[in-house]
mmCIF file of C-alpha atoms in Angstrom:
data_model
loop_
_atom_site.group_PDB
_atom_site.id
_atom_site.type_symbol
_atom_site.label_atom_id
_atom_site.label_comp_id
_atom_site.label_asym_id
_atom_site.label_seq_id
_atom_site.Cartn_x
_atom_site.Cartn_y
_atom_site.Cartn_z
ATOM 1 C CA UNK L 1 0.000 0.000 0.000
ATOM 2 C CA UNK L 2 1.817 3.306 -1.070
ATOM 3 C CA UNK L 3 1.713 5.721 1.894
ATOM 4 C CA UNK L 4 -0.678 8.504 0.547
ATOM 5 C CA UNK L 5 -3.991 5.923 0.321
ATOM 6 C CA UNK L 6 -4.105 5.955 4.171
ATOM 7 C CA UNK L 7 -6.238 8.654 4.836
ATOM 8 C CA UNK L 8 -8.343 6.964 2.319
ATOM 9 C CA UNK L 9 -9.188 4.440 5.026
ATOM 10 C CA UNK L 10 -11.565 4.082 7.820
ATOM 11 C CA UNK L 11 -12.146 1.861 10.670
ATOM 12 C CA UNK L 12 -15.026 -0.596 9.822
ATOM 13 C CA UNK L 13 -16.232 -0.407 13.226
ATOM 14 C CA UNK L 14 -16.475 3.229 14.035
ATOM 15 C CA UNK L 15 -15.964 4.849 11.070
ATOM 16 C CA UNK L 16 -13.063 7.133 12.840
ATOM 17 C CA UNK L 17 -9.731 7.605 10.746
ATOM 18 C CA UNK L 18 -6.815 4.923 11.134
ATOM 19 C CA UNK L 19 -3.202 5.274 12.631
ATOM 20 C CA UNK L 20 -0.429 3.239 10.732
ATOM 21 C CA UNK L 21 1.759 1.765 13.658
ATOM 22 C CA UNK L 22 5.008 -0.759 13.153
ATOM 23 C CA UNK L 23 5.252 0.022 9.727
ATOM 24 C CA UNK L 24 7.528 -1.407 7.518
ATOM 25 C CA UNK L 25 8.695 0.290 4.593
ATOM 26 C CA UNK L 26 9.799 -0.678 0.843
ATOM 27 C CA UNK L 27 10.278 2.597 -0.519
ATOM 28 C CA UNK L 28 7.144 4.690 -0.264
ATOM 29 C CA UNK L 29 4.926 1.816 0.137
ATOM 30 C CA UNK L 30 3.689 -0.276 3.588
ATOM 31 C CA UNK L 31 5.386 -3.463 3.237
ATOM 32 C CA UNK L 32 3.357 -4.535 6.591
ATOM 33 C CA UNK L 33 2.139 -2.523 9.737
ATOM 34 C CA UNK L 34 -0.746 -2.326 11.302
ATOM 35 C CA UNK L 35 -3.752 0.151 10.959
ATOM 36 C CA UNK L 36 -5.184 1.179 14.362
ATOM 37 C CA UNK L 37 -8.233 2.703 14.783
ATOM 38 C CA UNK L 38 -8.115 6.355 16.408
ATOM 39 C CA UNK L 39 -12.214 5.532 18.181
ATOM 40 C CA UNK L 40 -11.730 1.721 19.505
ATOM 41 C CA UNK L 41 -8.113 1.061 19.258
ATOM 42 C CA UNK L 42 -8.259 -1.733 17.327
ATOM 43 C CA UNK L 43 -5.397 -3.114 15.000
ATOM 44 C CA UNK L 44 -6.124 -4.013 11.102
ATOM 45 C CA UNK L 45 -3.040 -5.881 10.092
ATOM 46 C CA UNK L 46 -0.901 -4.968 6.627
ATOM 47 C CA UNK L 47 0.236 -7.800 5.347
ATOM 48 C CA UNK L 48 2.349 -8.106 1.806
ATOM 49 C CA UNK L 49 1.307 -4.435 1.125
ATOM 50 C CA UNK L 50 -2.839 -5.399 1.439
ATOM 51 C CA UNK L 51 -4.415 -3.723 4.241
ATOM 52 C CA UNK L 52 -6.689 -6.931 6.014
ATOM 53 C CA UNK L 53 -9.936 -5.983 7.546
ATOM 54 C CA UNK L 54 -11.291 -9.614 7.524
ATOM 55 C CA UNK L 55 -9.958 -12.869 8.075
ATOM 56 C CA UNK L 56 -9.140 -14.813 4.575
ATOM 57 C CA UNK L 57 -11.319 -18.035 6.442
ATOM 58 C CA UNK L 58 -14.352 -17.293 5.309
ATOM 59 C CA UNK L 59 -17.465 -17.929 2.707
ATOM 60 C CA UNK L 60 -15.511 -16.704 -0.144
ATOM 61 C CA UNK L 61 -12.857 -18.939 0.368
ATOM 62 C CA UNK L 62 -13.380 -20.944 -2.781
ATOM 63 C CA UNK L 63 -13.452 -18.090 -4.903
ATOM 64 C CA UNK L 64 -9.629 -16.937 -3.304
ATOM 65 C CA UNK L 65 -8.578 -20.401 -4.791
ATOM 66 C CA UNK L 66 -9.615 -20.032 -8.507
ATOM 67 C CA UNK L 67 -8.242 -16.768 -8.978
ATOM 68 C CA UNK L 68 -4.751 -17.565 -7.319
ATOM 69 C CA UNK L 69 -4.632 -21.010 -9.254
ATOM 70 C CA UNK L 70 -6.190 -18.876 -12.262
ATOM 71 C CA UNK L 71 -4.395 -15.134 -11.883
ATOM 72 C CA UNK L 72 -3.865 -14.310 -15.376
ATOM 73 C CA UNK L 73 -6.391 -16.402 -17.445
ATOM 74 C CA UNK L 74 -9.050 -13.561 -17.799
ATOM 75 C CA UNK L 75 -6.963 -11.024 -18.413
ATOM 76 C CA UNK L 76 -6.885 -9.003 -21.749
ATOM 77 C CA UNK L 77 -3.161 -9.156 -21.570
ATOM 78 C CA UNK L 78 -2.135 -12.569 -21.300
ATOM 79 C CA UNK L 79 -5.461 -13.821 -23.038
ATOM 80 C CA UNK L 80 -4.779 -11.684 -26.157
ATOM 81 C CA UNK L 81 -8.549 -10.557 -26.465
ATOM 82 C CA UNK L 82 -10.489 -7.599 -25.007
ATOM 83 C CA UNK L 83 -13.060 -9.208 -23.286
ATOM 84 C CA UNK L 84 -12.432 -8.060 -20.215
ATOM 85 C CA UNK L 85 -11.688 -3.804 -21.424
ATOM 86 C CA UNK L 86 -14.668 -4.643 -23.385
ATOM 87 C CA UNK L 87 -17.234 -5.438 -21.349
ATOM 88 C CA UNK L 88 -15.995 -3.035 -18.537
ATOM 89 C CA UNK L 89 -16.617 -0.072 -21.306
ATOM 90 C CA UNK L 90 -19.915 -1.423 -21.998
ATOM 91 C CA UNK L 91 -21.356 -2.177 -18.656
ATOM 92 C CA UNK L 92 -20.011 1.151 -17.350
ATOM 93 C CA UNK L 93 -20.585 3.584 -20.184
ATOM 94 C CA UNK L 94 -18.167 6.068 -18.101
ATOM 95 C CA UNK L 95 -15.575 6.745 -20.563
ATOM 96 C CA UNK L 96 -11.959 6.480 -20.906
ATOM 97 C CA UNK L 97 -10.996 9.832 -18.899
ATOM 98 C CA UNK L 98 -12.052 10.006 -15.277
ATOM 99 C CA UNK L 99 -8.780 12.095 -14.106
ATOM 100 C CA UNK L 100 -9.145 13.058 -10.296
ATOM 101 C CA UNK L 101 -12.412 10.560 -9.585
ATOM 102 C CA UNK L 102 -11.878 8.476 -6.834
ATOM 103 C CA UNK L 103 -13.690 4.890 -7.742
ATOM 104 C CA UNK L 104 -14.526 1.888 -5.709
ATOM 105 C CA UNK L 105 -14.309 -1.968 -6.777
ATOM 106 C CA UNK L 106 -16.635 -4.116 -4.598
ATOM 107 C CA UNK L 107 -15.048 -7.795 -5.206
ATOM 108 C CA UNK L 108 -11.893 -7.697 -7.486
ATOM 109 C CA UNK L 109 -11.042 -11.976 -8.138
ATOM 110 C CA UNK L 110 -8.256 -11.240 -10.009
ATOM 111 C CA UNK L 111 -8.382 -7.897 -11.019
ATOM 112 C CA UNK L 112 -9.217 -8.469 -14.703
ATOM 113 C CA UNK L 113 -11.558 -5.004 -14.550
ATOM 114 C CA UNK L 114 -8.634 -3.509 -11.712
ATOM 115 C CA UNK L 115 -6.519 -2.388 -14.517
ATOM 116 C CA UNK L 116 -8.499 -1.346 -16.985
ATOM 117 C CA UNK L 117 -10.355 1.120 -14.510
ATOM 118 C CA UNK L 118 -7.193 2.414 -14.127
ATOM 119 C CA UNK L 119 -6.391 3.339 -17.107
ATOM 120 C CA UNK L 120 -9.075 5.961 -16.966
ATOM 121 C CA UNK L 121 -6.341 7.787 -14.674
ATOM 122 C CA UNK L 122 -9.095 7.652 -11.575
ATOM 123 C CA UNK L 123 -8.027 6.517 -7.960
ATOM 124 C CA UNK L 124 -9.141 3.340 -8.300
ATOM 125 C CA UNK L 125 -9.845 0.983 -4.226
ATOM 126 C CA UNK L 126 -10.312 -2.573 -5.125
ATOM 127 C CA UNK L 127 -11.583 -4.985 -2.590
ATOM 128 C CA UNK L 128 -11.848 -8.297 -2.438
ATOM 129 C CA UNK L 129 -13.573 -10.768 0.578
ATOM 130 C CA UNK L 130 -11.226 -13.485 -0.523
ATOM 131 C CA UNK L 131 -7.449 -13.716 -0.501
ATOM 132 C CA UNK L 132 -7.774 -13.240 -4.431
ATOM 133 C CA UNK L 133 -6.238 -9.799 -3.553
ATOM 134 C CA UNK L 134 -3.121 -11.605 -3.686
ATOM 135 C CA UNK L 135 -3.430 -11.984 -6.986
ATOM 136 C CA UNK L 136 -4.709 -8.944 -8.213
ATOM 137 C CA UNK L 137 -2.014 -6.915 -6.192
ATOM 138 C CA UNK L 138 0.907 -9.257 -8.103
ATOM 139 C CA UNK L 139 -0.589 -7.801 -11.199
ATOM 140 C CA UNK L 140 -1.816 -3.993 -10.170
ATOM 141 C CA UNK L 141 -0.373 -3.508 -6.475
ATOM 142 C CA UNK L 142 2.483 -1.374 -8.166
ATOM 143 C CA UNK L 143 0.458 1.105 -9.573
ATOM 144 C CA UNK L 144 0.296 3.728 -7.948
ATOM 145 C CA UNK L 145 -3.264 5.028 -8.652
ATOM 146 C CA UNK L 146 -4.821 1.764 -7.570
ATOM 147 C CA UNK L 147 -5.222 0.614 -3.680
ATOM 148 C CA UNK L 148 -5.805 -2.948 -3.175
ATOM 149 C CA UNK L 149 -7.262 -4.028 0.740
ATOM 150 C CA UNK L 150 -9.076 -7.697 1.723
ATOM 151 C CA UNK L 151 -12.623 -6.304 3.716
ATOM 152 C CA UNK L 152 -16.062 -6.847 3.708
ATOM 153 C CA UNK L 153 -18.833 -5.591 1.629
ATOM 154 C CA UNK L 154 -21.441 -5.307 4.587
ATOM 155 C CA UNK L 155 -18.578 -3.729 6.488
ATOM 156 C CA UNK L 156 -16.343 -1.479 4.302
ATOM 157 C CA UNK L 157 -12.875 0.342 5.883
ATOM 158 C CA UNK L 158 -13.865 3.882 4.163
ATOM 159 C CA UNK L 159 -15.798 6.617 4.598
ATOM 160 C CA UNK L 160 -19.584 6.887 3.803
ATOM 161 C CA UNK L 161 -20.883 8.848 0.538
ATOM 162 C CA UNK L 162 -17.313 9.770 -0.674
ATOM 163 C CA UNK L 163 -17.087 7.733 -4.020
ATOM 164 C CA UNK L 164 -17.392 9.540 -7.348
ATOM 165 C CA UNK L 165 -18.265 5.854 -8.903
ATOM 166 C CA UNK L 166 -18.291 2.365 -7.448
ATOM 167 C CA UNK L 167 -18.786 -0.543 -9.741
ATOM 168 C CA UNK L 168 -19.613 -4.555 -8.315
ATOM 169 C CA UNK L 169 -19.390 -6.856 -11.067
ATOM 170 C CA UNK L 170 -19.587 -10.593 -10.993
ATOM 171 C CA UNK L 171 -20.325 -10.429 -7.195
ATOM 172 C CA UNK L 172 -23.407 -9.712 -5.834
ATOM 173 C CA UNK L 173 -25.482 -12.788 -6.332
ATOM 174 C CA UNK L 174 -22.458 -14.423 -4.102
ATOM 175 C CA UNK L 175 -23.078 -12.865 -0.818
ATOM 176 C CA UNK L 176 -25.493 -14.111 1.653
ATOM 177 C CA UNK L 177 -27.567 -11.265 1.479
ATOM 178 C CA UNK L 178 -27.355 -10.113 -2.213
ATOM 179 C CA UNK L 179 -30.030 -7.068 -1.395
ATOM 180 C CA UNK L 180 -28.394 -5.076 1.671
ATOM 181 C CA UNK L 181 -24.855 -5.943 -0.285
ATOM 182 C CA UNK L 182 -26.714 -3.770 -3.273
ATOM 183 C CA UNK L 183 -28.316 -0.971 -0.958
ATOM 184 C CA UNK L 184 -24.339 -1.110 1.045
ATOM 185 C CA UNK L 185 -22.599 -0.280 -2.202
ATOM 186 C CA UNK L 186 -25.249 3.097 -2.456
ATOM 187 C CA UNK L 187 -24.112 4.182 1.096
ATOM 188 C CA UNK L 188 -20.800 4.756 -0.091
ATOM 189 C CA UNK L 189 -21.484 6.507 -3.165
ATOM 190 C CA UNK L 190 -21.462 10.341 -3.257
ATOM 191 C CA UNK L 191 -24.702 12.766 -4.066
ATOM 192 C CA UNK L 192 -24.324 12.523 -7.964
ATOM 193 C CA UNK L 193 -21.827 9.902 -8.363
ATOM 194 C CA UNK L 194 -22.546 6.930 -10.362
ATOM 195 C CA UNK L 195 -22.858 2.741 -10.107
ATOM 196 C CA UNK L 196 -22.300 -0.223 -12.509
ATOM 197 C CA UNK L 197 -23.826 -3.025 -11.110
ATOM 198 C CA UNK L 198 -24.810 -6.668 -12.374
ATOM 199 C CA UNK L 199 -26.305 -9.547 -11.060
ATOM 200 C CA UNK L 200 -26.952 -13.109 -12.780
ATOM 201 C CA UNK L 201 -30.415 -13.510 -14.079
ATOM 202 C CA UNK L 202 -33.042 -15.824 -12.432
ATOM 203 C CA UNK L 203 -35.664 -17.079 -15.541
ATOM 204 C CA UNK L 204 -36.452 -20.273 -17.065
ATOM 205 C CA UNK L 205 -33.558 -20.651 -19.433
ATOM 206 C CA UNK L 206 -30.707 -19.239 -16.580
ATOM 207 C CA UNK L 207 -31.950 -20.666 -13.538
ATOM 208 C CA UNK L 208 -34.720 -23.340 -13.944
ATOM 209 C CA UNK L 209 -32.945 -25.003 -17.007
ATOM 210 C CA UNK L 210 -29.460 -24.806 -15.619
ATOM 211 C CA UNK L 211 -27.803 -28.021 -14.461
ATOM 212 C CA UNK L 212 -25.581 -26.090 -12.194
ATOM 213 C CA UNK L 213 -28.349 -25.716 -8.943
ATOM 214 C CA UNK L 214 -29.165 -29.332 -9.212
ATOM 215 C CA UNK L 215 -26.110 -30.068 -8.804
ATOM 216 C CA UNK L 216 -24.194 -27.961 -6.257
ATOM 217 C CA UNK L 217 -26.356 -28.788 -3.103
ATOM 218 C CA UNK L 218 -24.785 -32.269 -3.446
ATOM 219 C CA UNK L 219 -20.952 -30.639 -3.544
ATOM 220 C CA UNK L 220 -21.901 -27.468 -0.726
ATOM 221 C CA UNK L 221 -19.483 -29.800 2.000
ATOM 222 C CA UNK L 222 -17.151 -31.129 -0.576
ATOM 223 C CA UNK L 223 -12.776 -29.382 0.358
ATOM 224 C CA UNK L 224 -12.699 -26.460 -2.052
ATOM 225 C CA UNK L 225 -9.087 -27.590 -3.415
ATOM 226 C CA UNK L 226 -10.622 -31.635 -3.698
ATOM 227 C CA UNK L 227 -13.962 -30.496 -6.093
ATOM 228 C CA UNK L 228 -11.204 -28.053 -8.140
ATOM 229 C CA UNK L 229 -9.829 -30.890 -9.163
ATOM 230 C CA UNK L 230 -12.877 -33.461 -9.403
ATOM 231 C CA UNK L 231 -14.050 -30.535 -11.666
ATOM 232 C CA UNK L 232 -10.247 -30.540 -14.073
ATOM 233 C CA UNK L 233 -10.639 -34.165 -14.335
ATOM 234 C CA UNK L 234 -14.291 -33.998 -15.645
ATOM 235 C CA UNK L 235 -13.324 -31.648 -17.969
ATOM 236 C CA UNK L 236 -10.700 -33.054 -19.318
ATOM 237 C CA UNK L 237 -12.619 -36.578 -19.866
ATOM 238 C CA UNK L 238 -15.415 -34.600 -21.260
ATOM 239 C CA UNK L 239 -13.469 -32.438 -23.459
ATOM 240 C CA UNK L 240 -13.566 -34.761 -27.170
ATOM 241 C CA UNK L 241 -17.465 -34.807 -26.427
ATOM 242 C CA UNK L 242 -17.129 -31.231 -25.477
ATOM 243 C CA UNK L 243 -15.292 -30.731 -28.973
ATOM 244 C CA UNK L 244 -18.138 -32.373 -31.076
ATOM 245 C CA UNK L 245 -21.013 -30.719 -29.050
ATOM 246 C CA UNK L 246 -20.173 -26.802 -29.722
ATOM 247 C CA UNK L 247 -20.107 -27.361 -33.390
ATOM 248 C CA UNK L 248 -23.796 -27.131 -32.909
ATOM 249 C CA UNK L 249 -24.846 -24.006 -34.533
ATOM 250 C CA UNK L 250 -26.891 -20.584 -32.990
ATOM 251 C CA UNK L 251 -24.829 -21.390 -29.478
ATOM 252 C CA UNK L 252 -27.532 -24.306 -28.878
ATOM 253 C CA UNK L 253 -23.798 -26.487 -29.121
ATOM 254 C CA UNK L 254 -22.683 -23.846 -25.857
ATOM 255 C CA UNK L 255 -25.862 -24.384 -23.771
ATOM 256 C CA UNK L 256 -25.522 -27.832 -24.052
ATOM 257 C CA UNK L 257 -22.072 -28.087 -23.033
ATOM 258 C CA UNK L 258 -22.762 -25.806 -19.703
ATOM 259 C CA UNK L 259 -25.834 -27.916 -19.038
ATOM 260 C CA UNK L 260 -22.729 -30.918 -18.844
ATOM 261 C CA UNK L 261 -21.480 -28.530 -16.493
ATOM 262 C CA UNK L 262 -18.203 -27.843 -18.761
ATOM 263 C CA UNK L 263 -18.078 -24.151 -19.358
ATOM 264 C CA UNK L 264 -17.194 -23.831 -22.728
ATOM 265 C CA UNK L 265 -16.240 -20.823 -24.375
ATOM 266 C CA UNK L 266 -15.077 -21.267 -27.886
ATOM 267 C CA UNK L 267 -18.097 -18.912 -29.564
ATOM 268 C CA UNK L 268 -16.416 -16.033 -27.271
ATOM 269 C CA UNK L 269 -12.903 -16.886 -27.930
ATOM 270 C CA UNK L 270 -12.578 -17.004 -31.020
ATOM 271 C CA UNK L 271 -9.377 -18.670 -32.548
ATOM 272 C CA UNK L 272 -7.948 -19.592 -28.866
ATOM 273 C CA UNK L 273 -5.978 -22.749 -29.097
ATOM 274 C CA UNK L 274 -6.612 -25.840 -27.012
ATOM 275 C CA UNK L 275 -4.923 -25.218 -24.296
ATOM 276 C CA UNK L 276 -6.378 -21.303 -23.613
ATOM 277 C CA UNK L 277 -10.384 -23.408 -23.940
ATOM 278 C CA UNK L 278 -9.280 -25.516 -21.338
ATOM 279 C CA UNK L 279 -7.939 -22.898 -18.815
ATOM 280 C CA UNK L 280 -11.303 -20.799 -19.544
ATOM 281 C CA UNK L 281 -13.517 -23.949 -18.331
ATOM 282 C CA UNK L 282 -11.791 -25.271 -15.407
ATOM 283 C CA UNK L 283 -11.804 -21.508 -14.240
ATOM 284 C CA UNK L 284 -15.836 -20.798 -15.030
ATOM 285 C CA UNK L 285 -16.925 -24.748 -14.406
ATOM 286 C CA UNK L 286 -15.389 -24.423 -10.866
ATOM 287 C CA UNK L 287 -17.226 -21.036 -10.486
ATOM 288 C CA UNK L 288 -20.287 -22.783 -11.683
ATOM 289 C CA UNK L 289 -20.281 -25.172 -8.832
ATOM 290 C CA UNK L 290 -18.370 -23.827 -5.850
ATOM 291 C CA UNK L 291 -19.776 -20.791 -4.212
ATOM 292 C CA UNK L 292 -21.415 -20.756 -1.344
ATOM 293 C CA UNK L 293 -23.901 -18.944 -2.389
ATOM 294 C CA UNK L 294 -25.277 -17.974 -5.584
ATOM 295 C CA UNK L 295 -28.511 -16.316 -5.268
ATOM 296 C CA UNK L 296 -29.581 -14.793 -8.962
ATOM 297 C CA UNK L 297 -32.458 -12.615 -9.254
ATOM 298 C CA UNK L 298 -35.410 -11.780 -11.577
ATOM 299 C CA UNK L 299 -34.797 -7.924 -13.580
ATOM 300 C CA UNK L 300 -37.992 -7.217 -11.533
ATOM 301 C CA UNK L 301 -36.888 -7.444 -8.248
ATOM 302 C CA UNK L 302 -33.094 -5.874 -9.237
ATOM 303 C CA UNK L 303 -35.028 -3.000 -10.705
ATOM 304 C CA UNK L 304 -37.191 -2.470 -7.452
ATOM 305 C CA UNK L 305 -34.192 -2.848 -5.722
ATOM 306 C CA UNK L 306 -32.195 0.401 -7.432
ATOM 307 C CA UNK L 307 -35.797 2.370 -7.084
ATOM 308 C CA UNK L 308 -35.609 1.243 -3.277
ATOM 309 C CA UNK L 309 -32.458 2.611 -2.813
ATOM 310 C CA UNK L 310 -33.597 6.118 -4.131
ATOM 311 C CA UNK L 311 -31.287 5.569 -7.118
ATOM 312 C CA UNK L 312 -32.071 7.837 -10.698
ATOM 313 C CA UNK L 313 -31.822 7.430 -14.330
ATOM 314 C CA UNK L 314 -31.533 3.617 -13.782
ATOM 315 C CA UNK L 315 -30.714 2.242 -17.265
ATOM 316 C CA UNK L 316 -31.602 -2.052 -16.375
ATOM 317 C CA UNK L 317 -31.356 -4.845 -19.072
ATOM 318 C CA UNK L 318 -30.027 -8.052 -19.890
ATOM 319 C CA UNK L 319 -26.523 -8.166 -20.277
ATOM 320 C CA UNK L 320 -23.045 -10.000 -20.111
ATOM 321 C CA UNK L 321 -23.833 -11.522 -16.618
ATOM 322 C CA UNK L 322 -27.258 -11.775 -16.396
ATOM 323 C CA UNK L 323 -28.868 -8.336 -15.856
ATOM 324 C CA UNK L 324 -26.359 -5.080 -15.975
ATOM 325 C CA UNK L 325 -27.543 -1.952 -14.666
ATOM 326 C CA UNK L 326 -26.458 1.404 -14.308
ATOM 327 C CA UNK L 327 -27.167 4.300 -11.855
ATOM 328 C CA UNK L 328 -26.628 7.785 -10.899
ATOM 329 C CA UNK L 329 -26.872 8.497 -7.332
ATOM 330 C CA UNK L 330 -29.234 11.886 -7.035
ATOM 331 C CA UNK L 331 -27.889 15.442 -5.490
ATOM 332 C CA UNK L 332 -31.003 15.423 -3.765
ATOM 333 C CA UNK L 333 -32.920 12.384 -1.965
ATOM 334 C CA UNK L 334 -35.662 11.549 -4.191
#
């Protein structure tokens, strides 16, 4: 954590500013230390330049093994396509210059959107619940517009109201409470400022008709690191039928394959070799079938929820993860 993104922070507790104490230093940048609250006194460890408001045991612990095991696979730069820059343009609509904004990330993985906010030349805080902030800080840590810390999204270490934007994608349906995690990211947006939110869809094709929900209540107990590789081998025994199956025209070939529970990608990537396929389903079939909770939602209720929360110009419709949404937080409650 470079030294100037401490002020940033705030004790989840009290909401009171933090102290650094024991730091040590690499440069201009908290090697480790710990952040102690000015109100109740209580230490937040720094550990490998990530500030640590929760503990890394927790719900999300499946998700902090994919995206260490999988670090780079998703991203535009070791991928070779623009999937990732792509759909962050698309489900934000905010443009490529955002100079002086200050911007929150509610659930990084990786960091395969970390980055690419950057580039906009905002302050971008990334958060994660899971130790996948290791591997999005081996990848963005160094930059010095982007602050990477491990907390909670019912319980965030920063001030209320004080985000120009915040954007939550691929995580909401995979908190316990999916609703107050929604109406939490609003607190912390300021008067005006706007949110990129999605949430996977819950209709007859995407919920009813997907394998995935039949299947996971009978792998819920099942070691995180034992089903990641149960899930490898499957794939890689399914993969000649896999092969034949997506040469199925109109993506009926794709839905098939997912409904196998192999998530197979080769109408997106286009041209990826063998190998690349491969990576892309052990990653997304293991997401398939290992959260702890994945609670999708109808565009009814995720609508009702943004007029709930007071939000304006709400722009809501099916997109790249189910539904995508946008939002601008009014100047005045309306």
């Amino acid at each position: 954590m470079h030294k100037n993104f401490v002020s940033l922070l705030r004790c989840p507790e009290s909401g009171g500013s933090l102290n650094l104490t024991e730091p040590i230093w690499n440069g201009d940048y908290i090697k480790s230390g710990f952040l102690q609250s000015a109100g109740t006194g209580r230490k937040y460890p720094v550990l490998n330049y990530i500030p640590r408001f929760v503990s890394s045991d927790n719900y999300a612990g499946n998700f902090g093994l994919e995206w260490n095991i999988h670090s780079q696979t998703q991203h535009d730069d070791f991928s070779h396509f623009e999937i990732s820059s792509t759909r962050f343009r698309e489900e934000t609509k905010w443009g490529n210059n955002l100079q002086g904004e200050l911007i929150l990330e509610a659930g990084s993985g990786a960091g395969r959107f970390t980055g690419i906010a950057a580039e906009t030349g905002a302050t971008i805080i990334s958060f994660d619940y899971s130790n996948a902030v290791e591997a999005n800080f081996k990848t963005n840590g160094r930059k010095e517009n982007i602050l990477i810390i491990q907390a909670d999204i019912y319980n965030m270490p920063f001030e209320k109201a004080s985000f120009d934007r915040v954007f939550c994608f691929g995580v909401i349906q995979h908190t316990p409470d999916p609703e107050k995690a929604f109406y939490n990211l609003v607190n912390y947006l300021k008067p005006g400022g706007k949110l990129a939110t999605d949430i996977y869809i819950k209709d007859l094709l995407h919920y009813y008709c997907q394998t995935k929900y039949y299947v996971r209540p009978f792998l819920k107990n099942v070691n995180p690191e034992k089903l990641y590789y149960l899930i490898k081998s499957y794939i890689d025994l399914m993969w000649p039928l896999v092969k034949i199956i997506r040469k199925i025209p109109f993506k009926i070939g794709q839905g098939i394959c997912f409904r196998l529970l192999v998530a197979d990608y080769y109408s997106m990537l286009r041209g990826a070799n063998d190998k690349t396929l491969k990576e892309w389903a052990y990653l997304d079939s293991f997401d398939m079938l290992s959260p702890a909770f994945d609670k999708p939602q109808t565009l009814k209720t995720f609508r009702q929820w943004h007029q709930n929360a007071g939000l304006a110009e709400i722009n809501l419709h099916k997109g790249y993860n189910g539904v995508e949404a946008r939002a601008v937080k009014p100047l005045q409650k309306i």
